[in-house]
Short mmCIF file of C-alpha atoms in Angstrom, two decimals:
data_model
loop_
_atom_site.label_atom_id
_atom_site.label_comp_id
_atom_site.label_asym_id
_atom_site.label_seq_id
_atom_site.Cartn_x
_atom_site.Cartn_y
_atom_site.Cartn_z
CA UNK A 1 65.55 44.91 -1.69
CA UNK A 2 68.62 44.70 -3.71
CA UNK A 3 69.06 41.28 -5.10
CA UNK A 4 72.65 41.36 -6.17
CA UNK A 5 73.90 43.12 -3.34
CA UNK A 6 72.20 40.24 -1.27
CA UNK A 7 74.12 37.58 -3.47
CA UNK A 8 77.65 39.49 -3.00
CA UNK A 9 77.42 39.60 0.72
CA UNK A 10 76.21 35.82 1.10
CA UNK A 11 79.07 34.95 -1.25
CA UNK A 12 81.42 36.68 0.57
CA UNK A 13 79.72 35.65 3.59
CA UNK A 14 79.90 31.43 2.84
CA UNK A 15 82.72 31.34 0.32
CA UNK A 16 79.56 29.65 -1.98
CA UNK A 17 78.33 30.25 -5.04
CA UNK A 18 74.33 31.43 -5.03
CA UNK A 19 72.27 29.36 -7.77
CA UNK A 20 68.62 31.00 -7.20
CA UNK A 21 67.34 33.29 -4.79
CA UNK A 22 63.30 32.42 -4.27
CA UNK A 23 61.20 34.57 -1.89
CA UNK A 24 59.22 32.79 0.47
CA UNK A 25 57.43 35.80 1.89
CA UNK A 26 58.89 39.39 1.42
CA UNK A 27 61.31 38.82 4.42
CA UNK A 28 61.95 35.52 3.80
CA UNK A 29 64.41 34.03 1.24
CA UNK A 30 65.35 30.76 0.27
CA UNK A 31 68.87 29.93 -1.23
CA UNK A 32 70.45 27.53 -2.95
CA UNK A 33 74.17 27.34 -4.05
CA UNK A 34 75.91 25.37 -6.83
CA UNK A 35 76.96 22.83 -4.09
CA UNK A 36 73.46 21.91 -3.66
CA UNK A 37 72.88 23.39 -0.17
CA UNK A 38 70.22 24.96 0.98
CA UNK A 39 69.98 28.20 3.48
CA UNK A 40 67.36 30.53 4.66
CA UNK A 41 67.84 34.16 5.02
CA UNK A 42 65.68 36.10 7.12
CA UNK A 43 64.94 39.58 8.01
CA UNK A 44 65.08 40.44 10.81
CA UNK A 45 65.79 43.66 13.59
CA UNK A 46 68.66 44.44 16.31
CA UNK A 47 66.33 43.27 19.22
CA UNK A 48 65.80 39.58 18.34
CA UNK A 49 69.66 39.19 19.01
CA UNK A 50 69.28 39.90 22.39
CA UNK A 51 66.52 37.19 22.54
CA UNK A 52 68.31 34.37 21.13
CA UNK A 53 71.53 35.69 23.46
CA UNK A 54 69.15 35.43 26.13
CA UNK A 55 67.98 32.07 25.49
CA UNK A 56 71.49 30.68 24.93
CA UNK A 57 72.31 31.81 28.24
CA UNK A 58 69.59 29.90 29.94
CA UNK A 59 70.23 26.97 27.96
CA UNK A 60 67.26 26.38 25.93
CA UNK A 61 67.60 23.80 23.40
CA UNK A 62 64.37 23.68 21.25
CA UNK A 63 64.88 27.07 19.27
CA UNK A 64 66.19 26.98 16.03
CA UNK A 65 69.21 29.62 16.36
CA UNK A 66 70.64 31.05 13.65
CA UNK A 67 74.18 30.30 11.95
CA UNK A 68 74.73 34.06 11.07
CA UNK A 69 73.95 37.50 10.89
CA UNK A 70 74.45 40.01 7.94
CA UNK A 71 73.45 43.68 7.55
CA UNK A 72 72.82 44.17 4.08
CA UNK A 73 71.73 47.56 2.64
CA UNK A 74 71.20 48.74 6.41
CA UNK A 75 68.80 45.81 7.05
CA UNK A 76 69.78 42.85 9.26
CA UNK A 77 69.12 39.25 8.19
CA UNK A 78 69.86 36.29 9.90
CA UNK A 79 70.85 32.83 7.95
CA UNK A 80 69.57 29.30 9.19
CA UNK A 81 70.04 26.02 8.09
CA UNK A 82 67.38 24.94 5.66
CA UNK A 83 64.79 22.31 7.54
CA UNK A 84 63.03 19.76 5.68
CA UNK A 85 60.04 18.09 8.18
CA UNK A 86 58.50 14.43 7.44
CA UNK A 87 54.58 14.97 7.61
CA UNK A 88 52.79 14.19 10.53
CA UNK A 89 49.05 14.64 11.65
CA UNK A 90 48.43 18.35 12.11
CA UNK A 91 46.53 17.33 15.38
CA UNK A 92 50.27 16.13 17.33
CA UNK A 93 51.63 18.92 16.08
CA UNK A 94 49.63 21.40 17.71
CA UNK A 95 49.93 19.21 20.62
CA UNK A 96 54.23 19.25 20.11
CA UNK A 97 53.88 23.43 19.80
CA UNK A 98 52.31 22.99 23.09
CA UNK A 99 55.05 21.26 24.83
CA UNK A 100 57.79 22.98 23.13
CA UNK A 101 56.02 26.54 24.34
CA UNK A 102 55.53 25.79 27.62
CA UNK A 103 59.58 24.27 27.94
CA UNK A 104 60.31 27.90 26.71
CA UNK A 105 57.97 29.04 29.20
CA UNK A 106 59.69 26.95 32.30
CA UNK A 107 63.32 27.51 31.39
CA UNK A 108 62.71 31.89 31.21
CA UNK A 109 60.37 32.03 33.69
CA UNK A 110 60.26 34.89 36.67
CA UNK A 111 57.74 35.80 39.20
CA UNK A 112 56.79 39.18 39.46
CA UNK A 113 53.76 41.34 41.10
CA UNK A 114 51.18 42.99 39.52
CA UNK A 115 50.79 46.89 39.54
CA UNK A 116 49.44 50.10 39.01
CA UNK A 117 51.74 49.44 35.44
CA UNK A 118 48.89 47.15 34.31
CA UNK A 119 46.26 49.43 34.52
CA UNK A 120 47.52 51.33 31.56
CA UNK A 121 47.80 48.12 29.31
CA UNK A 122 43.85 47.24 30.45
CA UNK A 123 42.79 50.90 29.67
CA UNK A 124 44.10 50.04 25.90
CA UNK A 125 42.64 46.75 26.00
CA UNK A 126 39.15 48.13 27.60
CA UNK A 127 39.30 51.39 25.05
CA UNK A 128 39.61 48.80 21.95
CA UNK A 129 36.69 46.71 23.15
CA UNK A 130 34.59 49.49 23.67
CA UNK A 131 35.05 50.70 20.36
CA UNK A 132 34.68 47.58 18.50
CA UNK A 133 31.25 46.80 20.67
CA UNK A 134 29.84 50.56 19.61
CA UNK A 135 30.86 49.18 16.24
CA UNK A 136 28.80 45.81 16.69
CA UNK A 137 25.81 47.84 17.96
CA UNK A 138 25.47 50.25 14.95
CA UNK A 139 26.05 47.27 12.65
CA UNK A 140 23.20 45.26 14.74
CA UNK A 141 21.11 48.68 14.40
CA UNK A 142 21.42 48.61 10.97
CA UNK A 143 19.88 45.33 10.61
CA UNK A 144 17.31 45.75 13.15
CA UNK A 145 15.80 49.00 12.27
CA UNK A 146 14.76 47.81 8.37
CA UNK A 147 11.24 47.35 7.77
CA UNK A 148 11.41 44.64 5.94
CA UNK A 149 14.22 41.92 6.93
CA UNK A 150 15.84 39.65 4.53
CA UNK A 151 18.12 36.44 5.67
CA UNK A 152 21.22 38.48 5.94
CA UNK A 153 19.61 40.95 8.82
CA UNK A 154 17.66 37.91 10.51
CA UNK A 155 20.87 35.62 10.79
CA UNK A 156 22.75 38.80 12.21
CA UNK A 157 19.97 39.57 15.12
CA UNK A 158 19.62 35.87 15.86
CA UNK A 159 23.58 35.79 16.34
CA UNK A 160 24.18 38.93 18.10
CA UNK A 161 22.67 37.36 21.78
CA UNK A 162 26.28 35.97 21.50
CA UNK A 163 28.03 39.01 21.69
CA UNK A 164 25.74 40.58 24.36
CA UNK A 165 26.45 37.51 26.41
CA UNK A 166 30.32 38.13 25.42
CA UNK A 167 30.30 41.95 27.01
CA UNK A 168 28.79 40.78 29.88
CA UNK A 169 31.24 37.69 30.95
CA UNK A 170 33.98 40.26 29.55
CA UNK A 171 33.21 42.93 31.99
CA UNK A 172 32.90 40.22 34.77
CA UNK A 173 36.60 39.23 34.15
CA UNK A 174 37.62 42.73 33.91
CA UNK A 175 36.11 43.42 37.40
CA UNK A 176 38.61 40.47 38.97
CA UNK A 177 41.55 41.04 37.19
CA UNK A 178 41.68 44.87 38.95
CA UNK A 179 41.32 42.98 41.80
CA UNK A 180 44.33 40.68 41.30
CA UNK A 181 45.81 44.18 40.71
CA UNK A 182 44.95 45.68 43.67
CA UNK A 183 46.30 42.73 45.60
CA UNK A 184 49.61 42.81 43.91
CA UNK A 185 49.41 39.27 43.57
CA UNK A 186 52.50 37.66 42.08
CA UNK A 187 52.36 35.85 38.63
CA UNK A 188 54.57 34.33 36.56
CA UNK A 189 55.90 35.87 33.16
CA UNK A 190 58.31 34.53 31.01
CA UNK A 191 59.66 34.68 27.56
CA UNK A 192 56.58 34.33 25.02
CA UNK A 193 56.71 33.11 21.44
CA UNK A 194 53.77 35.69 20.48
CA UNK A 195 52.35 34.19 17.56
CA UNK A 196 52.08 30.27 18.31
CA UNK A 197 50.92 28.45 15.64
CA UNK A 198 52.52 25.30 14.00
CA UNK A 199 53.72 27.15 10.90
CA UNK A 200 55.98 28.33 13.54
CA UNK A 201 57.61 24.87 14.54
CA UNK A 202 59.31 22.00 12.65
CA UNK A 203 60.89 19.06 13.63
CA UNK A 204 59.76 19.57 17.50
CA UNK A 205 62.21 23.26 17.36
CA UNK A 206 60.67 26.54 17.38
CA UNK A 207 61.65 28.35 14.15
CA UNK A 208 60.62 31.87 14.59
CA UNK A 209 61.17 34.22 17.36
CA UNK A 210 60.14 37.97 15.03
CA UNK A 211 56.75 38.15 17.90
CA UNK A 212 58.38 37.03 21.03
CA UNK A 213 58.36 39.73 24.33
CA UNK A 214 58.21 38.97 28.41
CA UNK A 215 55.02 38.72 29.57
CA UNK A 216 52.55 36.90 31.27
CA UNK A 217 52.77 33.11 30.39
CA UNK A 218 48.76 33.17 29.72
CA UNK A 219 49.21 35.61 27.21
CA UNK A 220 50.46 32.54 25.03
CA UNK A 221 48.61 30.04 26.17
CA UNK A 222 45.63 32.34 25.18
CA UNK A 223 47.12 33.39 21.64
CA UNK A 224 48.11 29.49 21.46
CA UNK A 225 44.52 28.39 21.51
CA UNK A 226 42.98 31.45 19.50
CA UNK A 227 45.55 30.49 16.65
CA UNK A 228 44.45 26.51 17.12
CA UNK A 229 41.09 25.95 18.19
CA UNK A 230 40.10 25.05 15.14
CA UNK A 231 41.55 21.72 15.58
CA UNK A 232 39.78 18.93 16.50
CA UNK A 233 41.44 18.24 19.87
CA UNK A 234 40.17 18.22 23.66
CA UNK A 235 40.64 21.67 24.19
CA UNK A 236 40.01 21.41 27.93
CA UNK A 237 41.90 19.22 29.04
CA UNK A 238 44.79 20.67 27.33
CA UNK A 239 44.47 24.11 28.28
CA UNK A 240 43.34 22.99 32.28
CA UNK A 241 46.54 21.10 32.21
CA UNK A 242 48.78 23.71 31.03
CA UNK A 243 46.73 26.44 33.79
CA UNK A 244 47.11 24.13 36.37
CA UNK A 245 51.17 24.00 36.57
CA UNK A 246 50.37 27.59 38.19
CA UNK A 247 49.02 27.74 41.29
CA UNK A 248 46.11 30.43 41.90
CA UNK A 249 43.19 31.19 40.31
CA UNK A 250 44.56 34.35 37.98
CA UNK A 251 45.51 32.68 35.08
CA UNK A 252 42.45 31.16 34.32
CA UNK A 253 40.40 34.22 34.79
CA UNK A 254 42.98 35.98 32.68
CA UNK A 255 42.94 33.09 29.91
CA UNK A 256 39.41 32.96 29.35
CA UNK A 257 39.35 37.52 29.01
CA UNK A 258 42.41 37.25 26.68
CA UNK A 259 40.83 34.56 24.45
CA UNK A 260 37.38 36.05 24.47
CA UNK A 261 39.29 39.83 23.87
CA UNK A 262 41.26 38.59 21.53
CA UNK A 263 37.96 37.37 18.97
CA UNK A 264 36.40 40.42 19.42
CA UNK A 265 39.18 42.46 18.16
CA UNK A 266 39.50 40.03 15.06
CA UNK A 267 35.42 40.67 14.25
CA UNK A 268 36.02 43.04 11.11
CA UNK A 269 32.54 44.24 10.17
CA UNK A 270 30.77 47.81 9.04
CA UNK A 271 27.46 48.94 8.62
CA UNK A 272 27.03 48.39 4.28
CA UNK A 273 27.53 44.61 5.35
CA UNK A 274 27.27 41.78 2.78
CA UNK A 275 28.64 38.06 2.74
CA UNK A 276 32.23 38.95 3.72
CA UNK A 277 31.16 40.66 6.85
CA UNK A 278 28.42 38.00 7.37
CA UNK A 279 30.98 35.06 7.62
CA UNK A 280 32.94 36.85 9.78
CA UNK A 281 30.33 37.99 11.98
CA UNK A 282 29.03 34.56 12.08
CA UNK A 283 32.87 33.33 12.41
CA UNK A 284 33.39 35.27 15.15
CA UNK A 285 30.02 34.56 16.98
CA UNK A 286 30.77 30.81 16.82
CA UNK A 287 34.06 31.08 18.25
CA UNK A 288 33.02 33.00 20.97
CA UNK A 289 30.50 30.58 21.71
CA UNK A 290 32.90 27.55 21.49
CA UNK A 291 34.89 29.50 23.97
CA UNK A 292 31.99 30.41 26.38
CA UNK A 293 31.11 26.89 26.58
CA UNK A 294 34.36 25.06 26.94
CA UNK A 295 35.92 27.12 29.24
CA UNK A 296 32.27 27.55 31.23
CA UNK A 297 34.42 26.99 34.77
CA UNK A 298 36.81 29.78 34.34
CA UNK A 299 34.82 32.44 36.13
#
């Protein structure tokens, strides 16, 4: 990333004068000019444009939209106004992402059937599980075939009645959702945000939009929760009162497989396992539990 070729564009660009340049993250730079003002500069690619375009044309009002756009060294980078955000409880803001996702939700929203299209996407999603579940077994295998056990391969066999239980409610879901399919049932998809956690809003606006692709609203009400649940919130009621806006029983059967999927693929182990891959394992297992119970009803 050339830094001075950055600063001559932006001058050029503003008719400013660039003080500092600080990175925030490698495609994310904060910068402040003589004047005092403050801008962001992101990077960015060609397809978010068409988002934001998009979303201007169905007049949605909670995104944070850029001011800008500058290709720099053959890389595009937007430029927003700098946000400052007054703390408040991390609790209401989970429950403010929620609202603000699900207005994006309403105002993009189309119905479309299910097809023989979604079969492929399940075979990836079925291949991946299988894979990470032969993984599990060898690194159960591993602790269960040692003569003599010490706490590390006792706490793993004592934990890994979770994942058996997972597989099982997992392939129980998979059998209905190829039914939905079959029936061509229609669902709703809509413009998700992809990654939805509150790093991601400020000031009730949604401030990034890198992740976001049509699809089926549950996909971000289950990614919403997986990034979340570890907030102390009533995690039912929330997520029933989201499913409910849509009527038939899909979404829930597809929220609960999604969330439950989308732990499993996040359970990083291998068979020389020592604390790191024991916390995660353990992690995991508890999340998946947490999961199992709250959402018992979704069947």
């Amino acid at each position: 990333m050339n830094k001075e070729l950055i600063v001559a564009e932006i001058e050029k660009g503003t008719g400013k004068e660039v003080r500092t340049l600080a990175f925030l993250t490698d495609k994310v730079i904060r910068i402040a000019f003589t004047d005092e003002s403050i801008l962001i500069l992101k990077e960015t690619s060609k397809r978010i444009e068409n988002i934001y375009n998009f979303l201007q044309s169905q007049g949605v009002n909670n995104i944070q939209y850029p001011k800008d756009c500058y290709k720099i060294d053959g890389v595009i980078y937007y430029i927003f106004e700098y946000v400052t955000e007054t703390f408040y409880p991390n609790n209401k803001k989970v429950l403010d992402l929620k609202q603000e996702i699900n207005h994006l939700h309403s105002k993009t929203k189309v119905v479309k059937r299910l097809s023989a299209t979604n079969f492929k996407y399940f075979k990836r999603i079925y291949e991946r599980l299988d894979a990470k579940f032969k993984l599990l077994e060898t690194f159960v295998r591993t602790a269960e075939t040692k003569p003599v056990k010490d706490d590390f391969e006792w706490i793993i066999l004592s934990k890994y009645k979770i994942y058996l239980e997972t597989k099982k409610i997992l392939y129980q879901l998979q059998v209905k959702l190829h039914g939905y399919i079959d029936n061509k049932e229609s669902v709703v998809y809509a413009l998700n945000h992809g990654k939805p956690n509150i790093s991601h809003i400020m000031n009730k606006t949604i401030v990034s939009l890198e992740h976001a692709r049509l699809s089926v609203v549950v996909s971000d009400i289950a990614k919403f929760y997986c990034e979340n649940e570890n907030y102390n919130l009533d995690w039912f009621k929330i997520i029933d009162e989201w499913l409910n806006q849509y009527e038939g029983n899909f979404y829930k059967v597809y929220f609960k497989f999604l969330v439950l999927y989308i732990f499993m693929i996040n359970l990083n182990i291998n068979s020389n396992y020592n604390y790191t891959t024991l916390n995660i394992y353990i992690r995991i297992a508890e999340k998946l539990r947490a999961a199992q119970h709250i959402f018992e009803s979704y069947k």
